[in-house]
Short mmCIF file of C-alpha atoms and ligand atoms in Angstrom, two decimals:
data_model
loop_
_atom_site.label_atom_id
_atom_site.label_comp_id
_atom_site.label_asym_id
_atom_site.label_seq_id
_atom_site.Cartn_x
_atom_site.Cartn_y
_atom_site.Cartn_z
CA MET A 4 28.99 -59.35 172.56
CA GLU A 5 32.72 -59.13 172.19
CA VAL A 6 34.52 -55.96 171.17
CA GLY A 7 38.24 -55.85 170.35
CA ILE A 8 40.25 -52.70 171.12
CA PHE A 9 42.89 -52.67 168.47
CA GLY A 10 45.52 -50.37 166.98
CA ASN A 11 49.19 -49.53 166.80
CA ALA A 12 51.56 -49.83 169.74
CA GLY A 13 51.29 -46.82 172.01
CA ALA A 14 48.02 -45.54 170.51
CA GLY A 15 46.39 -45.66 173.94
CA LYS A 16 44.52 -48.95 173.81
CA SER A 17 45.26 -49.99 177.38
CA THR A 18 44.54 -46.50 178.67
CA LEU A 19 41.18 -46.59 176.92
CA PHE A 20 40.57 -50.08 178.24
CA ARG A 21 41.19 -48.93 181.82
CA ALA A 22 38.89 -45.96 181.22
CA LEU A 23 36.16 -48.38 180.17
CA ALA A 24 36.78 -50.90 182.91
CA GLY A 25 36.98 -48.33 185.70
CA PRO A 26 38.21 -49.31 189.12
CA GLY A 27 35.69 -52.18 189.41
CA GLU A 28 36.45 -55.80 190.08
CA GLY A 29 35.96 -58.58 187.61
CA VAL A 30 38.58 -57.16 185.32
CA THR A 31 41.58 -59.16 184.26
CA GLN A 32 44.43 -56.87 183.43
CA GLY A 33 47.93 -57.16 182.14
CA LYS A 34 49.49 -56.50 178.81
CA GLY A 35 47.08 -57.48 176.11
CA ALA A 36 45.08 -59.71 178.42
CA GLY A 37 42.39 -57.36 179.67
CA VAL A 38 38.74 -58.08 179.31
CA CYS A 39 35.91 -56.22 181.00
CA ALA A 40 32.13 -56.30 180.75
CA ILE A 41 30.34 -52.97 180.49
CA LYS A 42 26.67 -52.11 180.68
CA VAL A 43 25.14 -50.57 177.59
CA PRO A 44 23.60 -47.37 178.94
CA ASP A 45 19.84 -47.30 178.37
CA ASP A 46 17.73 -44.76 180.20
CA ARG A 47 14.55 -46.65 179.26
CA VAL A 48 15.69 -49.48 181.50
CA ASP A 49 16.38 -47.06 184.34
CA ARG A 50 13.03 -45.29 183.95
CA LEU A 51 11.11 -48.56 183.71
CA ALA A 52 12.87 -49.81 186.84
CA GLU A 53 11.65 -46.72 188.68
CA ILE A 54 8.07 -47.67 187.81
CA PHE A 55 8.23 -51.43 188.41
CA ARG A 56 10.69 -51.40 191.31
CA PRO A 57 11.79 -54.93 190.38
CA LYS A 58 14.05 -57.20 192.42
CA LYS A 59 16.54 -57.16 189.60
CA VAL A 60 17.53 -54.75 186.84
CA THR A 61 19.57 -56.14 183.96
CA HIS A 62 21.23 -54.09 181.26
CA ILE A 63 22.82 -55.50 178.16
CA THR A 64 26.55 -55.88 178.58
CA VAL A 65 29.35 -55.65 176.08
CA ALA A 66 32.77 -57.24 176.73
CA PHE A 67 35.80 -55.21 175.72
CA HIS A 68 39.13 -56.92 175.03
CA ASP A 69 42.45 -55.10 175.09
CA ILE A 70 44.20 -56.66 172.12
CA ASP A 71 47.99 -56.63 172.29
CA ALA A 72 49.47 -54.87 169.27
CA GLY A 73 52.42 -57.25 169.11
CA GLU A 74 54.98 -54.65 168.15
CA PRO A 75 56.08 -53.60 165.64
CA ASP A 76 53.40 -55.21 163.51
CA PRO A 77 49.93 -54.62 164.98
CA LEU A 78 48.66 -57.58 162.95
CA SER A 79 50.82 -60.20 164.60
CA THR A 80 49.63 -63.80 164.42
CA GLN A 81 48.67 -63.50 168.06
CA ALA A 82 46.64 -60.32 167.53
CA VAL A 83 44.89 -61.76 164.48
CA ALA A 84 44.00 -64.88 166.47
CA ALA A 85 42.58 -62.75 169.29
CA LEU A 86 40.54 -60.76 166.79
CA LYS A 87 38.89 -63.91 165.45
CA ASN A 88 36.73 -63.97 168.55
CA VAL A 89 35.37 -60.45 168.41
CA GLU A 90 32.25 -59.05 166.77
CA VAL A 91 33.31 -55.43 166.51
CA LEU A 92 36.63 -53.66 166.09
CA VAL A 93 37.43 -50.48 167.94
CA LEU A 94 40.42 -49.03 166.13
CA VAL A 95 42.38 -46.65 168.33
CA LEU A 96 44.34 -43.99 166.47
CA ARG A 97 46.95 -41.82 168.05
CA GLY A 98 46.19 -38.11 168.15
CA PHE A 99 48.29 -37.01 171.16
CA SER A 100 51.90 -36.22 171.81
CA ASP A 101 53.70 -34.91 174.85
CA ASP A 102 57.22 -34.77 176.28
CA TYR A 103 57.19 -38.46 177.08
CA HIS A 104 55.49 -39.52 173.88
CA PRO A 105 56.88 -37.41 171.07
CA ALA A 106 55.10 -37.44 167.72
CA PRO A 107 56.50 -39.92 165.20
CA PRO A 108 58.65 -38.62 162.36
CA GLY A 109 56.41 -36.81 159.92
CA GLY A 110 54.08 -35.74 162.74
CA LEU A 111 50.82 -37.16 164.03
CA ASP A 112 48.61 -38.34 161.21
CA PRO A 113 45.70 -40.47 162.41
CA ALA A 114 44.11 -40.53 158.95
CA LYS A 115 47.25 -42.09 157.54
CA GLU A 116 47.36 -44.46 160.52
CA PHE A 117 43.79 -45.54 159.80
CA ARG A 118 44.49 -46.13 156.12
CA ALA A 119 47.60 -48.16 156.94
CA LEU A 120 45.71 -50.34 159.45
CA ALA A 121 42.80 -50.78 157.07
CA SER A 122 45.08 -51.86 154.29
CA ALA A 123 47.02 -54.24 156.55
CA MET A 124 43.72 -55.91 157.43
CA VAL A 125 42.76 -56.15 153.77
CA LEU A 126 46.10 -57.78 153.04
CA SER A 127 45.73 -60.22 155.92
CA ASP A 128 42.28 -61.29 154.68
CA TYR A 129 43.48 -61.38 151.09
CA LEU A 130 46.18 -63.90 151.92
CA VAL A 131 43.70 -66.15 153.70
CA ALA A 132 41.22 -66.02 150.81
CA GLN A 133 43.92 -66.48 148.19
CA LYS A 134 45.34 -69.57 149.86
CA ARG A 135 41.92 -71.18 150.13
CA VAL A 136 40.97 -70.41 146.53
CA GLU A 137 44.23 -71.82 145.19
CA ARG A 138 43.52 -75.02 146.98
CA MET A 139 39.93 -75.18 145.77
CA THR A 140 41.05 -74.50 142.22
CA LYS A 141 43.43 -77.46 142.45
CA GLU A 142 40.62 -79.64 143.73
CA ALA A 143 38.32 -78.26 141.01
CA LYS A 144 35.71 -77.13 143.54
CA ARG A 145 33.29 -74.53 142.18
CA ASP A 146 30.64 -74.05 144.84
CA ALA A 147 29.16 -71.02 146.62
CA GLU A 148 32.27 -70.73 148.74
CA TRP A 149 34.45 -70.51 145.67
CA THR A 150 32.24 -67.83 144.13
CA ALA A 151 32.09 -65.85 147.37
CA LEU A 152 35.83 -66.01 147.90
CA ASN A 153 36.47 -64.79 144.39
CA LYS A 154 34.15 -61.87 144.98
CA ALA A 155 36.05 -61.18 148.18
CA ILE A 156 39.39 -61.30 146.39
CA GLU A 157 38.08 -58.88 143.79
CA ALA A 158 37.14 -56.48 146.59
CA PHE A 159 40.50 -56.87 148.32
CA GLU A 160 42.33 -56.10 145.09
CA LYS A 161 40.50 -52.77 145.05
CA GLU A 162 41.52 -52.25 148.71
CA LEU A 163 37.90 -52.61 149.81
CA PRO A 164 36.90 -54.22 153.12
CA LEU A 165 34.43 -57.11 153.06
CA ARG A 166 31.92 -55.23 155.17
CA ASP A 167 31.11 -53.24 152.03
CA LEU A 168 30.39 -56.35 149.99
CA ASP A 169 26.81 -57.52 149.54
CA LEU A 170 26.73 -61.23 150.09
CA ALA A 171 23.64 -63.24 150.85
CA GLY A 172 22.54 -66.75 151.71
CA GLU A 173 25.07 -69.48 151.04
CA GLU A 174 27.81 -67.08 150.01
CA GLU A 175 27.42 -65.11 153.21
CA ARG A 176 27.58 -68.32 155.25
CA ALA A 177 30.65 -69.57 153.38
CA VAL A 178 32.51 -66.34 154.02
CA SER A 179 31.48 -65.93 157.64
CA GLY A 180 33.33 -69.12 158.57
CA PHE A 181 36.65 -67.46 157.78
CA ARG A 182 36.05 -64.69 160.30
CA PHE A 183 37.65 -62.16 157.99
CA LEU A 184 38.86 -59.04 159.79
CA THR A 185 37.46 -56.66 157.21
CA ARG A 186 34.01 -58.19 157.55
CA LEU A 187 33.76 -56.93 161.13
CA PRO A 188 31.95 -53.69 161.77
CA ALA A 189 34.48 -51.11 162.91
CA LEU A 190 34.44 -48.01 165.04
CA LEU A 191 37.25 -45.47 165.02
CA VAL A 192 38.52 -43.84 168.18
CA LEU A 193 40.69 -40.78 167.83
CA ASN A 194 42.67 -40.51 171.04
CA VAL A 195 43.50 -36.82 171.34
CA GLY A 196 45.59 -35.04 173.93
CA GLU A 197 44.10 -33.29 176.98
CA GLU A 198 44.55 -29.91 175.27
CA ALA A 199 42.62 -30.90 172.14
CA MET A 200 39.36 -32.20 173.61
CA GLU A 201 37.44 -29.39 171.99
CA GLY A 202 37.66 -28.61 168.32
CA ASP A 203 38.85 -30.98 165.65
CA PRO A 204 42.61 -31.13 165.25
CA PHE A 205 42.48 -33.75 162.46
CA PRO A 206 39.69 -32.93 159.99
CA GLU A 207 41.29 -35.26 157.44
CA LEU A 208 40.39 -38.24 159.64
CA ALA A 209 36.73 -37.24 159.77
CA ARG A 210 36.74 -37.26 155.97
CA ALA A 211 38.49 -40.64 155.82
CA ALA A 212 36.00 -42.10 158.30
CA GLU A 213 33.06 -40.80 156.33
CA GLU A 214 34.48 -42.16 153.11
CA ALA A 215 34.94 -45.57 154.74
CA LYS A 216 31.44 -45.30 156.32
CA VAL A 217 32.85 -46.00 159.78
CA PRO A 218 31.70 -44.05 162.83
CA LEU A 219 34.29 -41.91 164.60
CA VAL A 220 34.46 -41.15 168.32
CA ARG A 221 36.87 -38.47 169.52
CA LEU A 222 38.06 -38.71 173.11
CA CYS A 223 41.05 -38.30 175.39
CA ALA A 224 41.74 -41.70 176.89
CA LYS A 225 43.86 -40.24 179.66
CA VAL A 226 41.13 -37.89 180.84
CA GLU A 227 38.55 -40.66 180.52
CA GLU A 228 40.74 -42.88 182.65
CA GLU A 229 40.76 -40.20 185.35
CA ILE A 230 36.98 -39.73 185.10
CA ALA A 231 36.51 -43.48 185.51
CA GLN A 232 38.23 -43.35 188.91
CA LEU A 233 35.68 -40.87 190.30
CA SER A 234 32.50 -41.75 192.17
CA PRO A 235 29.31 -41.71 190.04
CA ALA A 236 28.25 -38.38 191.59
CA GLU A 237 31.65 -36.81 190.89
CA GLN A 238 31.54 -38.16 187.34
CA ALA A 239 28.19 -36.51 186.68
CA GLU A 240 29.51 -33.23 188.10
CA PHE A 241 32.64 -33.43 185.96
CA LEU A 242 30.70 -34.14 182.78
CA LYS A 243 28.48 -31.16 183.50
CA GLU A 244 31.56 -28.97 183.83
CA LEU A 245 32.92 -30.28 180.54
CA GLY A 246 29.57 -29.43 178.97
CA THR A 247 29.02 -32.96 177.63
CA GLY A 248 26.10 -34.90 179.02
CA GLN A 249 27.56 -38.29 178.17
CA SER A 250 30.99 -39.67 178.97
CA ALA A 251 33.09 -40.86 176.06
CA ARG A 252 32.76 -44.26 177.67
CA ASP A 253 29.00 -44.23 177.20
CA ARG A 254 29.31 -42.93 173.64
CA LEU A 255 31.76 -45.67 172.83
CA VAL A 256 29.73 -48.49 174.36
CA ARG A 257 26.61 -47.26 172.62
CA GLY A 258 28.53 -46.88 169.36
CA ALA A 259 29.90 -50.42 169.53
CA PHE A 260 26.41 -51.76 170.22
CA ASP A 261 24.91 -49.88 167.28
CA ALA A 262 27.77 -50.94 165.00
CA MET A 263 26.78 -54.56 165.57
CA ARG A 264 23.36 -53.73 164.15
CA TYR A 265 21.70 -54.75 167.33
CA ILE A 266 18.58 -53.22 168.79
CA SER A 267 17.26 -53.64 172.32
CA PHE A 268 13.88 -54.81 173.41
CA LEU A 269 12.73 -54.94 176.99
CA THR A 270 10.88 -57.21 179.35
CA VAL A 271 9.28 -55.80 182.48
CA GLY A 272 7.76 -57.11 185.68
CA GLU A 273 8.07 -57.12 189.44
CA ASP A 274 10.87 -59.69 189.31
CA GLU A 275 13.02 -58.12 186.67
CA VAL A 276 13.29 -55.25 184.24
CA ARG A 277 15.67 -56.33 181.55
CA ALA A 278 17.07 -55.25 178.19
CA TRP A 279 17.85 -57.84 175.53
CA ASN A 280 19.72 -57.54 172.29
CA VAL A 281 18.57 -58.89 168.94
CA ARG A 282 19.75 -58.17 165.42
CA ARG A 283 17.91 -55.36 163.70
CA GLY A 284 15.11 -56.90 161.63
CA SER A 285 14.48 -59.82 164.02
CA THR A 286 10.94 -61.15 164.32
CA ALA A 287 8.91 -61.48 167.52
CA VAL A 288 9.43 -65.23 167.58
CA ALA A 289 13.21 -64.81 167.30
CA ALA A 290 13.11 -62.28 170.13
CA ALA A 291 11.13 -64.81 172.19
CA GLY A 292 13.87 -67.37 171.56
CA ARG A 293 16.42 -64.90 172.87
CA ILE A 294 14.63 -65.04 176.23
CA HIS A 295 14.09 -68.79 176.34
CA SER A 296 13.79 -71.58 173.79
CA ASP A 297 10.41 -72.59 175.29
CA LEU A 298 9.06 -69.16 174.44
CA GLU A 299 10.12 -69.63 170.85
CA LYS A 300 8.75 -73.16 170.54
CA GLY A 301 5.44 -72.41 172.20
CA PHE A 302 5.03 -68.87 170.86
CA ILE A 303 1.39 -67.82 170.52
CA ARG A 304 1.46 -64.05 170.41
CA ALA A 305 3.44 -61.14 171.77
CA GLU A 306 1.98 -58.21 173.64
CA VAL A 307 3.99 -55.22 172.50
CA ILE A 308 4.18 -51.58 173.49
CA ALA A 309 6.81 -48.98 172.69
CA SER A 310 8.57 -47.99 175.91
CA GLU A 311 8.05 -44.31 175.11
CA ASP A 312 4.28 -44.91 174.99
CA PHE A 313 4.36 -46.90 178.19
CA LEU A 314 6.48 -44.34 180.02
CA ARG A 315 4.08 -41.60 178.95
CA CYS A 316 1.06 -43.59 180.16
CA GLY A 317 2.73 -44.74 183.36
CA SER A 318 0.88 -48.06 183.65
CA MET A 319 -0.25 -50.99 181.52
CA ALA A 320 -3.90 -50.31 182.39
CA LYS A 321 -3.70 -46.78 181.03
CA ALA A 322 -1.73 -47.95 177.99
CA LYS A 323 -4.45 -50.50 177.25
CA THR A 324 -7.29 -47.96 177.42
CA GLU A 325 -5.31 -45.72 175.09
CA GLY A 326 -4.93 -48.61 172.65
CA LYS A 327 -1.14 -48.55 172.79
CA LEU A 328 -0.73 -52.18 173.81
CA ARG A 329 -0.85 -54.34 170.70
CA LEU A 330 -1.01 -58.04 170.03
CA GLU A 331 1.53 -59.10 167.44
CA GLY A 332 2.18 -62.39 165.67
CA LYS A 333 5.33 -64.40 164.92
CA GLU A 334 6.41 -62.32 161.94
CA TYR A 335 6.22 -58.94 163.66
CA VAL A 336 9.57 -57.14 163.31
CA VAL A 337 10.69 -56.01 166.75
CA LYS A 338 11.59 -52.34 167.08
CA ASP A 339 14.21 -50.76 169.28
CA GLY A 340 12.69 -50.01 172.67
CA ASP A 341 9.69 -52.33 172.36
CA ILE A 342 8.45 -53.79 175.63
CA VAL A 343 7.57 -57.37 174.81
CA HIS A 344 5.54 -59.90 176.74
CA VAL A 345 5.39 -63.31 175.09
CA ARG A 346 2.28 -65.47 175.41
CA PHE A 347 3.30 -69.07 174.95
CA ASN A 348 2.19 -72.59 175.49
CA VAL A 349 4.40 -75.65 175.97
N1 GTP B 423 49.07 -37.26 176.91
C1 GTP B 423 48.39 -38.38 176.69
N2 GTP B 423 49.02 -39.54 176.87
C2 GTP B 423 48.32 -40.68 176.64
C3 GTP B 423 46.97 -40.65 176.19
N3 GTP B 423 46.56 -41.93 176.03
C4 GTP B 423 47.62 -42.71 176.34
N4 GTP B 423 48.67 -41.96 176.71
C5 GTP B 423 50.00 -42.45 177.13
O1 GTP B 423 50.60 -43.15 176.05
C6 GTP B 423 51.30 -44.29 176.53
C7 GTP B 423 50.83 -45.51 175.80
O2 GTP B 423 49.50 -45.75 176.16
P1 GTP B 423 48.89 -47.23 176.26
O3 GTP B 423 47.47 -47.07 176.65
O4 GTP B 423 49.74 -48.09 177.09
O5 GTP B 423 49.02 -47.65 174.73
P2 GTP B 423 48.73 -49.09 174.09
O6 GTP B 423 48.07 -48.82 172.79
O7 GTP B 423 48.05 -49.96 175.04
O8 GTP B 423 50.21 -49.60 173.81
P3 GTP B 423 50.73 -51.11 173.66
O9 GTP B 423 49.96 -51.99 174.58
O10 GTP B 423 52.15 -51.02 173.99
O11 GTP B 423 50.51 -51.46 172.23
C8 GTP B 423 51.07 -44.34 178.03
O12 GTP B 423 52.21 -43.80 178.67
C9 GTP B 423 49.86 -43.45 178.23
O13 GTP B 423 49.86 -42.82 179.49
C10 GTP B 423 46.32 -39.39 176.03
O14 GTP B 423 45.15 -39.28 175.68
N5 GTP B 423 47.09 -38.29 176.29
MG1 MG B 424 48.54 -51.88 175.84
#
């Protein structure tokens, strides 16, 4: 799962990226080149691991990319190319100013910044769609792609992103090939100054986010970067002092995961306790295929129990006597937090 951290020059993208990456290894850094893999926090995995004491515990990971803004235009060819490979956009908006980073003329206005970025993305997509449609019109092509692109153009002309457009089947497939920027789920990050971590200095942005139906996370990238340098014990202590149970890092990772419309299901055993991601609405047989293609091909049934039920019971034996362990068929729609054991035959 690839997430692109994107926004105007100086908004705090790299600071946020370092806050996410922490001091750990495995991180490539440098201007615009950073990528780091982060665990999606999931206390069900941790609690199940305490019960099973497996050899291995595997969380879902999300890869964050620090996308270079390519001043002065954040949508440089290079940035747009980098964004073609991501599944979610994290848009960082500037909400801080200090002696070294004075506010731009007209003052800080993250809501305006968001609208400008959103409309630049609409324009970028519009040009792509327009070019393709012109060509198809010349060639007298009138297929699903043509219809879908015209619907897209209609949306762009109203300044609407493609994520708001209902497309299905062939039209959806035709459009997905273009990797339009406005089709990507987005998450807004308001990067506020150290002094503004409490309260809401920019209520206008909250309104704009709500209107656009995009989640908004408020944080101070600089403070988060400092937190990320601490040991896990010190981090917990610090978060307690701040009065927030969860670091902004965790909120952001979780938010990006949810924005992709993924849910997690779990597999348990003495070897491994593991979380897997599947799209919301996936069936049991699709979930089986996520684990291994053999499990999909030879799928017989899935034994399913909600992790909450299992954690309350404490063991499979108890869960069985309480009737919480169910046998489900291929078409069962997997729910977030289901513990799944696939019976298969190849
Ligand atoms: N006071 C304060 N300064 C910050 C904060 N976040 C970032 N900065 C500073 O703002 C400057 C720009 O931050 P970067 O993280 O490099 O911004 P960027 O978006 O990566 O910028 P480009 O890569 O140049 O597009 C740095 O000097 C940061 O230290 C913050 O929350 N508070
Ligand atoms: Mg940077």
